[in-house]
XYZ file of C-alpha atoms in Angstrom:
349
model
C 56.265 -30.062 -32.143
C 55.833 -33.212 -34.239
C 52.517 -34.328 -35.618
C 51.186 -37.790 -36.322
C 50.918 -39.067 -39.903
C 47.426 -38.451 -41.288
C 45.360 -40.576 -43.686
C 43.176 -37.606 -44.670
C 43.804 -34.022 -45.771
C 44.591 -31.532 -43.033
C 41.517 -29.551 -42.017
C 41.077 -26.118 -40.513
C 39.947 -27.818 -37.302
C 43.389 -29.477 -37.094
C 45.083 -26.112 -37.469
C 42.769 -24.607 -34.849
C 43.547 -27.431 -32.415
C 47.302 -27.054 -32.822
C 47.198 -23.258 -32.580
C 44.751 -23.306 -29.670
C 42.295 -20.961 -31.368
C 38.803 -21.117 -32.843
C 38.213 -22.484 -36.322
C 36.677 -19.154 -37.319
C 39.985 -17.440 -36.464
C 41.862 -19.897 -38.695
C 39.377 -19.269 -41.513
C 39.908 -15.524 -41.283
C 43.693 -15.736 -41.302
C 43.967 -18.164 -44.236
C 41.522 -16.038 -46.241
C 43.501 -12.877 -45.518
C 40.986 -11.242 -43.184
C 42.968 -10.147 -40.127
C 40.201 -7.965 -38.680
C 40.186 -8.310 -34.864
C 42.954 -10.949 -35.036
C 45.970 -9.887 -32.921
C 49.318 -10.258 -34.735
C 50.612 -12.823 -32.224
C 47.513 -14.982 -32.787
C 47.787 -14.685 -36.565
C 51.431 -15.759 -36.438
C 50.550 -18.751 -34.228
C 47.960 -19.813 -36.818
C 50.434 -19.403 -39.693
C 52.976 -21.507 -37.801
C 50.394 -24.262 -37.331
C 49.489 -24.061 -41.048
C 53.152 -24.513 -41.983
C 53.723 -27.337 -39.523
C 50.679 -29.307 -40.635
C 51.045 -28.502 -44.321
C 47.500 -27.216 -44.533
C 46.380 -26.170 -48.029
C 43.178 -24.054 -48.198
C 40.404 -25.521 -50.326
C 39.710 -23.087 -53.214
C 36.020 -23.971 -53.198
C 35.802 -23.324 -49.485
C 37.658 -20.031 -49.868
C 35.139 -18.925 -52.479
C 32.543 -19.068 -49.718
C 34.380 -16.414 -47.739
C 31.936 -14.015 -46.167
C 29.151 -16.608 -46.072
C 27.647 -17.638 -42.735
C 25.914 -20.770 -41.527
C 23.338 -18.638 -39.662
C 24.046 -20.502 -36.443
C 24.338 -18.490 -33.207
C 25.641 -20.037 -30.006
C 24.404 -19.617 -26.437
C 26.812 -20.479 -23.627
C 26.321 -20.090 -19.877
C 29.032 -20.116 -17.226
C 26.751 -21.906 -14.751
C 23.954 -24.516 -15.015
C 21.495 -22.833 -17.344
C 18.314 -24.827 -16.927
C 18.445 -24.832 -13.132
C 18.455 -21.022 -13.176
C 15.907 -20.906 -16.005
C 13.547 -23.043 -13.919
C 13.904 -20.519 -11.099
C 13.021 -17.767 -13.566
C 16.341 -15.920 -13.702
C 17.458 -16.879 -17.221
C 14.060 -17.681 -18.721
C 13.318 -14.242 -20.172
C 16.892 -13.868 -21.440
C 16.460 -17.127 -23.365
C 13.016 -16.160 -24.635
C 14.376 -12.867 -25.966
C 17.317 -14.618 -27.632
C 15.077 -17.250 -29.234
C 12.499 -14.692 -30.360
C 15.023 -12.403 -32.044
C 17.030 -15.264 -33.577
C 13.868 -16.553 -35.239
C 12.967 -13.075 -36.497
C 16.412 -12.664 -38.066
C 16.494 -16.125 -39.671
C 19.144 -17.637 -37.403
C 19.243 -20.993 -35.647
C 20.520 -21.404 -32.098
C 22.909 -23.962 -30.653
C 23.137 -24.347 -26.875
C 26.571 -25.384 -25.612
C 26.122 -27.641 -22.587
C 29.096 -30.013 -22.546
C 31.852 -27.530 -21.744
C 31.937 -27.973 -17.975
C 35.092 -27.686 -15.895
C 36.022 -29.513 -12.713
C 34.481 -26.784 -10.578
C 31.066 -27.355 -12.169
C 31.127 -23.965 -13.883
C 30.925 -23.680 -17.645
C 34.175 -23.207 -19.515
C 34.659 -22.192 -23.128
C 38.046 -23.844 -23.587
C 37.274 -27.382 -22.510
C 40.376 -29.542 -23.178
C 42.067 -26.438 -24.548
C 39.716 -26.075 -27.531
C 37.077 -23.446 -28.171
C 33.895 -25.494 -28.528
C 31.932 -22.429 -29.587
C 33.698 -22.354 -32.957
C 30.967 -24.253 -34.802
C 28.705 -21.196 -34.423
C 29.190 -17.897 -36.267
C 29.371 -16.238 -32.855
C 27.957 -16.718 -29.379
C 26.001 -14.997 -26.628
C 27.542 -15.551 -23.203
C 25.519 -15.583 -19.985
C 26.410 -15.919 -16.333
C 27.765 -14.170 -13.279
C 30.659 -16.660 -13.073
C 32.226 -15.755 -16.421
C 36.007 -16.137 -16.450
C 37.807 -12.917 -17.492
C 40.784 -14.954 -18.721
C 38.551 -16.916 -21.088
C 36.855 -13.730 -22.258
C 40.269 -12.211 -22.986
C 41.334 -15.334 -24.875
C 38.135 -15.370 -26.943
C 38.729 -11.746 -27.840
C 42.341 -12.471 -28.734
C 41.250 -15.349 -30.962
C 38.959 -12.996 -32.860
C 35.861 -15.016 -32.042
C 32.672 -12.874 -32.160
C 30.738 -12.868 -28.881
C 28.454 -10.679 -26.810
C 28.322 -10.927 -23.031
C 25.003 -10.243 -21.321
C 25.941 -7.974 -18.417
C 28.948 -5.725 -17.870
C 32.268 -7.493 -17.383
C 35.613 -5.800 -16.837
C 38.422 -7.692 -18.576
C 41.859 -6.176 -17.868
C 43.416 -4.793 -21.023
C 40.567 -5.906 -23.283
C 37.324 -4.291 -24.388
C 34.532 -6.785 -25.025
C 31.031 -6.438 -26.441
C 28.297 -6.388 -23.792
C 24.624 -5.591 -23.450
C 24.232 -4.113 -19.984
C 21.262 -3.440 -17.716
C 21.546 0.207 -16.650
C 21.517 -0.407 -12.907
C 23.158 2.941 -12.177
C 20.360 5.084 -13.571
C 17.618 2.875 -12.107
C 19.231 2.846 -8.647
C 19.467 6.627 -8.735
C 15.805 6.766 -9.759
C 14.830 4.673 -6.714
C 16.634 7.149 -4.447
C 15.001 10.101 -6.198
C 11.540 8.570 -5.731
C 12.148 8.113 -2.016
C 13.527 11.634 -1.688
C 10.408 12.918 -3.434
C 8.342 11.265 -0.704
C 10.203 13.226 1.953
C 12.881 10.714 2.952
C 16.178 12.343 3.852
C 18.056 9.732 5.905
C 18.709 6.340 4.318
C 19.914 2.853 5.257
C 21.669 0.712 2.639
C 21.757 -3.089 2.724
C 24.659 -4.476 0.720
C 24.713 -7.950 -0.848
C 27.900 -10.040 -0.365
C 28.289 -10.224 -4.159
C 30.837 -7.737 -5.441
C 30.655 -8.240 -9.194
C 29.993 -5.545 -11.768
C 26.160 -5.470 -11.563
C 26.334 -4.756 -7.830
C 29.105 -2.216 -8.321
C 26.833 -0.375 -10.763
C 23.940 -0.374 -8.289
C 26.180 1.082 -5.579
C 27.573 3.719 -7.901
C 24.083 4.876 -8.867
C 22.947 4.935 -5.248
C 25.937 6.924 -3.982
C 25.746 9.385 -6.878
C 22.077 10.079 -6.156
C 22.732 10.581 -2.431
C 25.464 13.105 -3.186
C 23.477 14.985 -5.830
C 20.343 15.210 -3.665
C 22.153 16.000 -0.407
C 20.868 12.905 1.405
C 22.393 11.091 4.367
C 23.325 7.448 4.916
C 25.494 6.424 7.881
C 24.556 2.745 7.731
C 27.066 -0.141 7.820
C 26.015 -1.114 4.289
C 26.841 2.319 2.901
C 30.250 2.054 4.584
C 30.964 -1.231 2.776
C 29.721 -3.921 5.165
C 27.719 -6.648 3.452
C 24.922 -8.832 4.771
C 22.463 -8.149 7.555
C 22.855 -8.101 11.323
C 21.582 -6.287 14.405
C 23.887 -3.342 13.690
C 21.900 -2.629 10.524
C 18.697 -2.211 12.526
C 20.299 -0.406 15.451
C 21.935 2.157 13.170
C 18.585 2.727 11.445
C 16.963 3.406 14.829
C 19.826 5.619 16.017
C 19.847 7.721 12.854
C 16.090 8.077 12.520
C 16.328 6.649 8.996
C 12.961 6.278 7.276
C 14.073 4.625 4.021
C 15.906 1.370 3.342
C 17.412 0.500 -0.031
C 18.306 -3.204 -0.242
C 20.357 -4.729 -3.032
C 18.511 -8.063 -2.758
C 15.068 -9.283 -1.747
C 16.446 -11.541 0.994
C 18.042 -8.521 2.683
C 14.765 -6.603 2.481
C 12.932 -9.551 4.027
C 15.362 -9.719 6.957
C 15.088 -5.988 7.606
C 11.276 -6.102 7.480
C 11.240 -8.993 9.967
C 13.650 -7.206 12.324
C 11.557 -4.032 12.188
C 8.379 -6.012 12.909
C 10.056 -7.541 15.963
C 10.569 -3.991 17.230
C 6.989 -2.939 16.551
C 7.685 -1.050 13.312
C 5.839 -1.705 10.055
C 6.633 -1.367 6.348
C 5.906 1.104 4.837
C 4.065 3.058 7.562
C 7.189 3.488 9.697
C 9.994 2.595 7.287
C 9.909 2.400 3.489
C 11.899 -0.358 1.762
C 12.891 -0.493 -1.920
C 14.828 -3.319 -3.583
C 17.434 -3.064 -6.349
C 16.530 -6.365 -7.999
C 13.415 -7.797 -9.600
C 10.919 -9.404 -7.241
C 9.749 -12.916 -8.096
C 6.291 -13.205 -9.700
C 5.105 -15.279 -6.728
C 6.637 -12.998 -4.088
C 4.501 -12.709 -0.961
C 5.414 -9.011 -0.722
C 4.939 -6.509 -3.550
C 8.302 -4.811 -3.115
C 8.898 -1.518 -4.857
C 11.798 -2.703 -6.965
C 14.089 -2.369 -9.931
C 13.064 -4.386 -13.005
C 15.734 -5.984 -15.198
C 14.661 -5.934 -18.892
C 15.697 -9.544 -19.494
C 13.653 -10.117 -22.653
C 15.001 -6.942 -24.259
C 18.575 -7.780 -23.214
C 18.290 -11.129 -24.984
C 16.955 -9.477 -28.140
C 19.638 -6.768 -28.108
C 22.351 -9.401 -27.619
C 21.265 -11.167 -30.825
C 21.259 -7.915 -32.821
C 24.679 -6.928 -31.526
C 26.131 -10.379 -32.222
C 24.831 -10.386 -35.799
C 26.418 -6.961 -36.313
C 29.756 -8.291 -35.021
C 29.595 -11.349 -37.258
C 28.619 -9.459 -40.406
C 30.766 -6.365 -39.811
C 33.790 -7.417 -37.714
C 35.457 -4.067 -38.342
C 32.867 -2.385 -36.102
C 34.734 -3.769 -33.105
C 33.404 -4.350 -29.591
C 30.846 -2.012 -28.086
C 28.806 -1.715 -24.912
C 25.056 -1.166 -25.127
C 23.234 0.058 -22.010
C 19.596 -1.029 -21.752
C 17.317 0.989 -19.412
C 15.867 -0.699 -16.335
C 12.539 0.410 -14.899
C 11.239 0.785 -11.359
C 8.117 -1.226 -10.559
C 5.722 0.288 -8.018
C 4.727 -1.899 -5.113
C 3.390 -1.549 -1.602
C 6.581 -1.022 0.411
C 7.323 2.704 0.077
C 5.266 5.718 1.073
C 5.665 9.251 2.416
C 8.239 9.621 5.162
C 7.018 9.428 8.735
C 8.814 11.710 11.131
C 10.609 9.591 13.722
C 13.006 10.704 16.397
C 16.473 9.228 16.298
C 17.250 6.894 19.211
C 20.175 7.935 21.326
């Protein structure tokens, strides 16, 4: 590859652009720090250094190990739209709060948007997060290929929420949906419920997989029964969900989302059944503060997740040799008005 004649000295950003990596990865390689830099990436950087004739600045190299105390925040979907709806607000508050406590500034990356409207790290082939020491990544639409590339480039990042990236381990702070979902089942079992109905959300990403794993584990350990379409893998809500509940004599519904719980409650009301007198309903997500119904529900510790993400990112930046790790943060179960002791009902034949 040929390069255009330059009227200024070659910079690390030029090397990063040619090699297709972050500037922080270039800095590590030229300073001799190959921690978390795969050999193939290091060789690509060296090739770009040779091609461009880059000569490290001795003064800059003397600053090795120094940071600019700038942490990035990047979302894979429109951040402020979701923050306005309340979903990301507490995450952001926790991140801001902990960054201030630790003496770090924040930079929000908003311009890296792909054609699909989802956020992309490698806009125009370059990692725009490189100006920050490291970044916190948010969003259900995160691209595993980009996460793998970031990891391969040696760029420090922490993903909020569990993400499976084939062949790569990444740092995450993870809401412990499994334990909380099992706790919901145990609470219902303690109230005398033995036959359950599960309502499955169409989403099939890792947070929902964890909810399902916790639910199924608790059923098996407690010897409980669930013959519902949702437990068998069918998502959404339809008449079969209600009819199976009536046929089985189920007295407890566990819904992955509030909208599913609302549809079940409406369908039960149309058949003369009330919540929770006839059927208890618990939800495996956090109810909105202005919810008309006080659902018994799982509570995601968003503020704490944001704070933990900052701590874990700082650890990665300051001690790269620690490598990626996954931190599970406990969820809680908020009491409401939608579960009570089981009412004995005969199954409909």
